PDB file of C-alpha atoms in Angstrom:
ATOM      1  CA  LYS R1061       0.049  -0.041   0.050  1.00  0.00           C
ATOM      2  CA  ARG R1062       2.928   2.360   0.831  1.00  0.00           C
ATOM      3  CA  MET R1063       4.402   1.843  -2.606  1.00  0.00           C
ATOM      4  CA  TYR R1064       1.001   2.138  -4.371  1.00  0.00           C
ATOM      5  CA  ASP R1065       0.478   5.513  -2.566  1.00  0.00           C
ATOM      6  CA  ASP R1066       3.912   6.671  -3.768  1.00  0.00           C
ATOM      7  CA  ALA R1067       3.239   5.699  -7.323  1.00  0.00           C
ATOM      8  CA  THR R1068       2.677   7.898 -10.244  1.00  0.00           C
ATOM      9  CA  PHE R1069      -0.705   6.564 -11.323  1.00  0.00           C
ATOM     10  CA  TRP R1070      -2.706   9.497 -10.069  1.00  0.00           C
ATOM     11  CA  TYR R1071      -0.683  12.172 -11.965  1.00  0.00           C
ATOM     12  CA  ASP R1072       0.995  10.424 -14.951  1.00  0.00           C
ATOM     13  CA  GLY R1073      -0.636  12.061 -18.064  1.00  0.00           C
ATOM     14  CA  ARG R1074      -2.403  14.828 -16.102  1.00  0.00           C
ATOM     15  CA  PRO R1075      -3.575  17.542 -18.469  1.00  0.00           C
ATOM     16  CA  TYR R1076      -4.030  21.260 -18.054  1.00  0.00           C
ATOM     17  CA  SER R1077      -7.132  22.305 -19.895  1.00  0.00           C
ATOM     18  CA  GLY R1078     -10.576  23.840 -19.511  1.00  0.00           C
ATOM     19  CA  GLU R1079     -12.155  27.398 -19.395  1.00  0.00           C
ATOM     20  CA  ASP R1080     -10.244  28.339 -16.207  1.00  0.00           C
ATOM     21  CA  ILE R1081      -6.747  28.160 -17.671  1.00  0.00           C
ATOM     22  CA  GLU R1082      -4.329  30.984 -16.743  1.00  0.00           C
ATOM     23  CA  PRO R1083      -1.352  32.452 -18.525  1.00  0.00           C
ATOM     24  CA  ILE R1084       0.983  30.961 -15.889  1.00  0.00           C
ATOM     25  CA  THR R1085      -0.111  27.550 -14.856  1.00  0.00           C
ATOM     26  CA  PRO R1086      -0.499  26.913 -11.140  1.00  0.00           C
ATOM     27  CA  THR R1087       2.236  24.380 -10.186  1.00  0.00           C
ATOM     28  CA  ASN R1088      -0.283  21.865  -8.778  1.00  0.00           C
ATOM     29  CA  ARG R1089      -2.085  21.743 -12.202  1.00  0.00           C
ATOM     30  CA  PHE R1090       1.046  21.765 -14.411  1.00  0.00           C
ATOM     31  CA  TYR R1091       0.749  18.943 -16.949  1.00  0.00           C
ATOM     32  CA  THR R1092       2.729  15.871 -15.898  1.00  0.00           C
ATOM     33  CA  VAL R1093       3.939  12.858 -17.917  1.00  0.00           C
ATOM     34  CA  THR R1094       6.402  10.390 -16.509  1.00  0.00           C
ATOM     35  CA  LYS R1095       7.819   6.905 -17.664  1.00  0.00           C
ATOM     36  CA  ASN R1096       8.152   5.883 -14.094  1.00  0.00           C
ATOM     37  CA  VAL R1097       5.859   3.781 -11.768  1.00  0.00           C
ATOM     38  CA  VAL R1098       7.541   5.500  -8.843  1.00  0.00           C
ATOM     39  CA  ASP R1099       9.433   8.712  -9.571  1.00  0.00           C
ATOM     40  CA  PRO R1100      12.780   9.458  -7.833  1.00  0.00           C
ATOM     41  CA  ASP R1101      12.748  11.138  -4.351  1.00  0.00           C
ATOM     42  CA  VAL R1102      16.093  12.930  -4.438  1.00  0.00           C
ATOM     43  CA  ASP R1103      17.883  14.411  -1.339  1.00  0.00           C
ATOM     44  CA  ARG R1104      19.012  17.816  -2.337  1.00  0.00           C
ATOM     45  CA  ASP R1105      22.051  17.637  -0.030  1.00  0.00           C
ATOM     46  CA  LEU R1106      23.110  14.417  -1.585  1.00  0.00           C
ATOM     47  CA  TRP R1107      22.367  15.466  -5.204  1.00  0.00           C
ATOM     48  CA  ARG R1108      25.370  15.842  -7.508  1.00  0.00           C
ATOM     49  CA  LEU R1109      25.580  16.928 -11.153  1.00  0.00           C
ATOM     50  CA  GLU R1110      28.463  15.285 -13.102  1.00  0.00           C
ATOM     51  CA  ILE R1111      29.791  16.990 -16.317  1.00  0.00           C
ATOM     52  CA  ARG R1112      31.925  14.578 -18.425  1.00  0.00           C
ATOM     53  CA  GLY R1113      32.883  13.815 -21.967  1.00  0.00           C
ATOM     54  CA  ALA R1114      34.452  16.033 -24.552  1.00  0.00           C
ATOM     55  CA  ILE R1115      35.516  18.836 -22.044  1.00  0.00           C
ATOM     56  CA  ASP R1116      38.721  20.121 -20.614  1.00  0.00           C
ATOM     57  CA  ASN R1117      37.701  19.743 -16.937  1.00  0.00           C
ATOM     58  CA  ASP R1118      35.411  17.072 -15.480  1.00  0.00           C
ATOM     59  CA  LEU R1119      33.141  18.768 -13.076  1.00  0.00           C
ATOM     60  CA  THR R1120      30.976  17.546 -10.196  1.00  0.00           C
ATOM     61  CA  LEU R1121      28.623  20.127  -8.838  1.00  0.00           C
ATOM     62  CA  SER R1122      26.474  20.193  -5.681  1.00  0.00           C
ATOM     63  CA  PHE R1123      23.206  22.083  -5.399  1.00  0.00           C
ATOM     64  CA  ASP R1124      25.112  24.909  -3.536  1.00  0.00           C
ATOM     65  CA  ASP R1125      27.721  25.150  -6.371  1.00  0.00           C
ATOM     66  CA  LEU R1126      24.889  26.451  -8.616  1.00  0.00           C
ATOM     67  CA  ALA R1127      24.892  29.715  -6.688  1.00  0.00           C
ATOM     68  CA  GLU R1128      28.385  30.520  -8.154  1.00  0.00           C
ATOM     69  CA  HIS R1129      26.621  31.208 -11.553  1.00  0.00           C
ATOM     70  CA  GLU R1130      24.312  33.862 -12.490  1.00  0.00           C
ATOM     71  CA  GLN R1131      20.763  33.269 -11.551  1.00  0.00           C
ATOM     72  CA  VAL R1132      18.155  33.630 -14.352  1.00  0.00           C
ATOM     73  CA  ASP R1133      14.416  34.060 -14.298  1.00  0.00           C
ATOM     74  CA  GLN R1134      12.283  33.274 -17.345  1.00  0.00           C
ATOM     75  CA  GLU R1135       8.785  32.301 -18.608  1.00  0.00           C
ATOM     76  CA  SER R1136       8.562  29.365 -20.861  1.00  0.00           C
ATOM     77  CA  THR R1137       6.187  26.538 -22.090  1.00  0.00           C
ATOM     78  CA  LEU R1138       6.521  22.893 -21.928  1.00  0.00           C
ATOM     79  CA  MET R1139       4.517  20.577 -24.241  1.00  0.00           C
ATOM     80  CA  CYS R1140       4.495  16.840 -24.477  1.00  0.00           C
ATOM     81  CA  ILE R1141       5.415  15.343 -27.877  1.00  0.00           C
ATOM     82  CA  SER R1142       2.142  13.265 -27.682  1.00  0.00           C
ATOM     83  CA  ASN R1143       0.038  16.341 -27.173  1.00  0.00           C
ATOM     84  CA  ARG R1144      -2.851  16.808 -29.635  1.00  0.00           C
ATOM     85  CA  ILE R1145      -5.313  19.692 -30.082  1.00  0.00           C
ATOM     86  CA  GLY R1146      -7.570  19.877 -26.944  1.00  0.00           C
ATOM     87  CA  ALA R1147      -5.420  17.343 -25.030  1.00  0.00           C
ATOM     88  CA  GLY R1148      -3.993  19.839 -22.636  1.00  0.00           C
ATOM     89  CA  LEU R1149      -0.436  18.289 -22.267  1.00  0.00           C
ATOM     90  CA  PHE R1150       1.153  21.783 -22.216  1.00  0.00           C
ATOM     91  CA  SER R1151       1.653  24.392 -19.571  1.00  0.00           C
ATOM     92  CA  ASN R1152       3.508  27.656 -18.848  1.00  0.00           C
ATOM     93  CA  ALA R1153       5.587  28.432 -15.779  1.00  0.00           C
ATOM     94  CA  ARG R1154       8.028  30.899 -14.389  1.00  0.00           C
ATOM     95  CA  TRP R1155      11.405  29.134 -13.958  1.00  0.00           C
ATOM     96  CA  ARG R1156      14.504  30.082 -12.150  1.00  0.00           C
ATOM     97  CA  GLY R1157      17.965  28.537 -12.658  1.00  0.00           C
ATOM     98  CA  VAL R1158      21.327  28.903 -14.033  1.00  0.00           C
ATOM     99  CA  ARG R1159      22.377  28.888 -17.766  1.00  0.00           C
ATOM    100  CA  LEU R1160      23.583  25.468 -18.855  1.00  0.00           C
ATOM    101  CA  ARG R1161      25.807  27.317 -21.195  1.00  0.00           C
ATOM    102  CA  ASP R1162      27.821  28.816 -18.213  1.00  0.00           C
ATOM    103  CA  VAL R1163      28.290  25.483 -16.767  1.00  0.00           C
ATOM    104  CA  LEU R1164      29.583  23.876 -19.959  1.00  0.00           C
ATOM    105  CA  MET R1165      31.864  26.847 -20.694  1.00  0.00           C
ATOM    106  CA  SER R1166      33.351  26.522 -17.183  1.00  0.00           C
ATOM    107  CA  ALA R1167      33.989  22.849 -17.959  1.00  0.00           C
ATOM    108  CA  GLY R1168      35.715  23.741 -21.408  1.00  0.00           C
ATOM    109  CA  ALA R1169      33.514  22.058 -24.014  1.00  0.00           C
ATOM    110  CA  HIS R1170      35.474  21.069 -26.935  1.00  0.00           C
ATOM    111  CA  ASP R1171      34.874  22.722 -30.347  1.00  0.00           C
ATOM    112  CA  ASP R1172      34.030  19.193 -31.937  1.00  0.00           C
ATOM    113  CA  ALA R1173      31.128  18.639 -29.513  1.00  0.00           C
ATOM    114  CA  TYR R1174      28.015  17.512 -31.446  1.00  0.00           C
ATOM    115  CA  GLU R1175      25.421  17.338 -28.661  1.00  0.00           C
ATOM    116  CA  ILE R1176      24.904  16.622 -24.993  1.00  0.00           C
ATOM    117  CA  ARG R1177      23.592  13.332 -23.417  1.00  0.00           C
ATOM    118  CA  LEU R1178      21.541  13.920 -20.193  1.00  0.00           C
ATOM    119  CA  THR R1179      20.901  11.323 -17.594  1.00  0.00           C
ATOM    120  CA  GLY R1180      18.323  11.581 -14.781  1.00  0.00           C
ATOM    121  CA  ALA R1181      18.307   9.891 -11.385  1.00  0.00           C
ATOM    122  CA  ASP R1182      15.550   7.540 -12.835  1.00  0.00           C
ATOM    123  CA  ALA R1183      18.184   6.325 -15.593  1.00  0.00           C
ATOM    124  CA  TYR R1184      16.190   8.352 -18.234  1.00  0.00           C
ATOM    125  CA  VAL R1185      18.488   9.500 -21.002  1.00  0.00           C
ATOM    126  CA  ASP R1186      17.963  12.013 -23.695  1.00  0.00           C
ATOM    127  CA  THR R1187      19.989  14.300 -25.967  1.00  0.00           C
ATOM    128  CA  PHE R1188      19.971  17.558 -27.794  1.00  0.00           C
ATOM    129  CA  GLY R1189      22.405  19.453 -29.917  1.00  0.00           C
ATOM    130  CA  MET R1190      24.992  21.975 -28.833  1.00  0.00           C
ATOM    131  CA  ASP R1191      23.020  24.886 -30.463  1.00  0.00           C
ATOM    132  CA  TYR R1192      20.365  24.327 -27.717  1.00  0.00           C
ATOM    133  CA  ALA R1193      22.869  23.391 -25.000  1.00  0.00           C
ATOM    134  CA  LEU R1194      24.687  26.804 -25.580  1.00  0.00           C
ATOM    135  CA  ASP R1195      21.607  28.816 -25.943  1.00  0.00           C
ATOM    136  CA  GLU R1196      21.135  31.543 -23.288  1.00  0.00           C
ATOM    137  CA  HIS R1197      17.630  30.245 -22.505  1.00  0.00           C
ATOM    138  CA  THR R1198      18.440  26.733 -21.682  1.00  0.00           C
ATOM    139  CA  LEU R1199      18.703  26.398 -17.925  1.00  0.00           C
ATOM    140  CA  LEU R1200      19.440  24.063 -15.106  1.00  0.00           C
ATOM    141  CA  VAL R1201      16.133  24.852 -13.243  1.00  0.00           C
ATOM    142  CA  TYR R1202      15.667  24.608  -9.424  1.00  0.00           C
ATOM    143  CA  GLU R1203      12.605  26.725  -8.973  1.00  0.00           C
ATOM    144  CA  MET R1204       9.081  26.712 -10.569  1.00  0.00           C
ATOM    145  CA  ASN R1205       6.689  29.555  -9.992  1.00  0.00           C
ATOM    146  CA  GLY R1206       8.768  31.017  -7.101  1.00  0.00           C
ATOM    147  CA  GLU R1207       8.948  27.625  -5.211  1.00  0.00           C
ATOM    148  CA  PRO R1208      11.512  24.769  -5.189  1.00  0.00           C
ATOM    149  CA  LEU R1209      10.802  22.251  -7.998  1.00  0.00           C
ATOM    150  CA  PRO R1210       8.212  19.650  -6.890  1.00  0.00           C
ATOM    151  CA  ARG R1211       9.306  16.113  -7.000  1.00  0.00           C
ATOM    152  CA  THR R1212       7.031  15.427  -9.825  1.00  0.00           C
ATOM    153  CA  HIS R1213       8.768  17.977 -11.848  1.00  0.00           C
ATOM    154  CA  GLY R1214      12.415  16.956 -11.177  1.00  0.00           C
ATOM    155  CA  TYR R1215      13.430  18.112  -7.696  1.00  0.00           C
ATOM    156  CA  PRO R1216      16.030  19.332  -7.008  1.00  0.00           C
ATOM    157  CA  VAL R1217      17.256  20.168 -10.602  1.00  0.00           C
ATOM    158  CA  ARG R1218      15.966  19.606 -13.933  1.00  0.00           C
ATOM    159  CA  VAL R1219      16.794  20.857 -17.478  1.00  0.00           C
ATOM    160  CA  GLY R1220      14.718  23.521 -19.177  1.00  0.00           C
ATOM    161  CA  VAL R1221      15.202  23.900 -22.798  1.00  0.00           C
ATOM    162  CA  PRO R1222      12.617  26.182 -24.517  1.00  0.00           C
ATOM    163  CA  GLY R1223      11.878  25.209 -28.198  1.00  0.00           C
ATOM    164  CA  LEU R1224      12.017  21.513 -27.719  1.00  0.00           C
ATOM    165  CA  TYR R1225       9.243  18.959 -26.468  1.00  0.00           C
ATOM    166  CA  GLY R1226       8.984  18.174 -22.891  1.00  0.00           C
ATOM    167  CA  GLU R1227      10.965  14.920 -23.126  1.00  0.00           C
ATOM    168  CA  LYS R1228      14.188  16.867 -23.824  1.00  0.00           C
ATOM    169  CA  ASN R1229      13.694  18.777 -20.501  1.00  0.00           C
ATOM    170  CA  VAL R1230      15.188  16.034 -18.295  1.00  0.00           C
ATOM    171  CA  LYS R1231      13.960  15.795 -14.713  1.00  0.00           C
ATOM    172  CA  TRP R1232      16.228  14.871 -11.687  1.00  0.00           C
ATOM    173  CA  VAL R1233      19.285  15.485 -13.859  1.00  0.00           C
ATOM    174  CA  THR R1234      22.420  13.909 -12.482  1.00  0.00           C
ATOM    175  CA  ARG R1235      24.864  13.762 -15.315  1.00  0.00           C
ATOM    176  CA  ILE R1236      25.611  15.595 -18.632  1.00  0.00           C
ATOM    177  CA  ASP R1237      27.991  14.118 -21.062  1.00  0.00           C
ATOM    178  CA  VAL R1238      29.330  16.328 -23.992  1.00  0.00           C
ATOM    179  CA  VAL R1239      29.549  13.887 -26.956  1.00  0.00           C
ATOM    180  CA  THR R1240      30.934  14.148 -30.605  1.00  0.00           C
ATOM    181  CA  GLU R1241      28.384  12.090 -32.347  1.00  0.00           C
ATOM    182  CA  ASP R1242      24.695  11.523 -32.696  1.00  0.00           C
ATOM    183  CA  GLU R1243      23.035   9.538 -29.943  1.00  0.00           C
ATOM    184  CA  LYS R1244      19.465   8.595 -29.440  1.00  0.00           C
ATOM    185  CA  GLY R1245      17.494   9.225 -26.292  1.00  0.00           C
ATOM    186  CA  PHE R1246      14.850   7.049 -24.544  1.00  0.00           C
ATOM    187  CA  TYR R1247      11.896   7.946 -26.693  1.00  0.00           C
ATOM    188  CA  GLU R1248      13.792   8.483 -29.889  1.00  0.00           C
ATOM    189  CA  GLN R1249      14.959   4.859 -29.596  1.00  0.00           C
ATOM    190  CA  GLN R1250      11.253   3.982 -29.651  1.00  0.00           C
ATOM    191  CA  GLY R1251      10.611   5.798 -32.904  1.00  0.00           C
ATOM    192  CA  TRP R1252       9.634   9.272 -31.690  1.00  0.00           C
ATOM    193  CA  GLY R1253      11.067  12.100 -33.742  1.00  0.00           C
ATOM    194  CA  PRO R1254      13.190  13.018 -35.569  1.00  0.00           C
ATOM    195  CA  ASP R1255      11.732  16.539 -35.240  1.00  0.00           C
ATOM    196  CA  PHE R1256      11.519  17.542 -31.489  1.00  0.00           C
ATOM    197  CA  SER R1257      10.588  21.246 -32.105  1.00  0.00           C
ATOM    198  CA  PRO R1258       6.859  21.801 -31.157  1.00  0.00           C
ATOM    199  CA  PRO R1259       4.582  23.453 -33.720  1.00  0.00           C
ATOM    200  CA  THR R1260       2.239  26.330 -32.818  1.00  0.00           C
ATOM    201  CA  ARG R1261      -0.850  24.696 -31.078  1.00  0.00           C
ATOM    202  CA  SER R1262      -4.147  25.805 -29.747  1.00  0.00           C
ATOM    203  CA  ASP R1263      -6.720  24.427 -27.328  1.00  0.00           C
ATOM    204  CA  LEU R1264     -10.416  24.351 -28.048  1.00  0.00           C
ATOM    205  CA  PHE R1265     -12.917  25.056 -25.356  1.00  0.00           C
ATOM    206  CA  ARG R1266     -16.243  25.475 -27.267  1.00  0.00           C
ATOM    207  CA  PRO R1267     -17.797  23.389 -28.515  1.00  0.00           C
ATOM    208  CA  ARG R1268     -16.181  20.547 -26.551  1.00  0.00           C
ATOM    209  CA  THR R1269     -16.858  16.913 -25.652  1.00  0.00           C
ATOM    210  CA  ASP R1270     -15.382  15.146 -22.765  1.00  0.00           C
TER     211      ASP R1270
END
């Protein structure tokens, strides 16, 4: 019973839709999708982020180490790759974090780097190109709507990469490898993609059937 109560059944696939939607989605209503039966429950004091691969200096960062970089606030949208019109698998939030670019530059990412491979505490793996990794809007996020990230959204740190589907915004991130060739992430290996840039979408409220 304890494990069932801790499971993701009640929120996996939760949409945000209806006539009462707001420009900034309340955190407790933000859409949620997970591959896990039970999501990781990470201790912030024990959490570490390893930066490895095609870099000059291997890094291992604690949560407190993030404070050494400039703190950034931005509003951005997440949308699930399986979202369809009217499904509600997309939401907006205010995020706070540090630029991934700043961390990668401090590690000395090599000029021949092709993309980064991200790994979460749940062993989830995904990738995206260096153009996104070095974009000023791609963040290592630790706050959502002014509060620490909830467990369901990747506490204590996740990746936020505007312009790519939600699956690329890896939760509970614990490792980033800078790689020099194309690699496929968890869902890409199952046939999703190859385009992971969301198109413009709308939600329809009237007429509507449930």
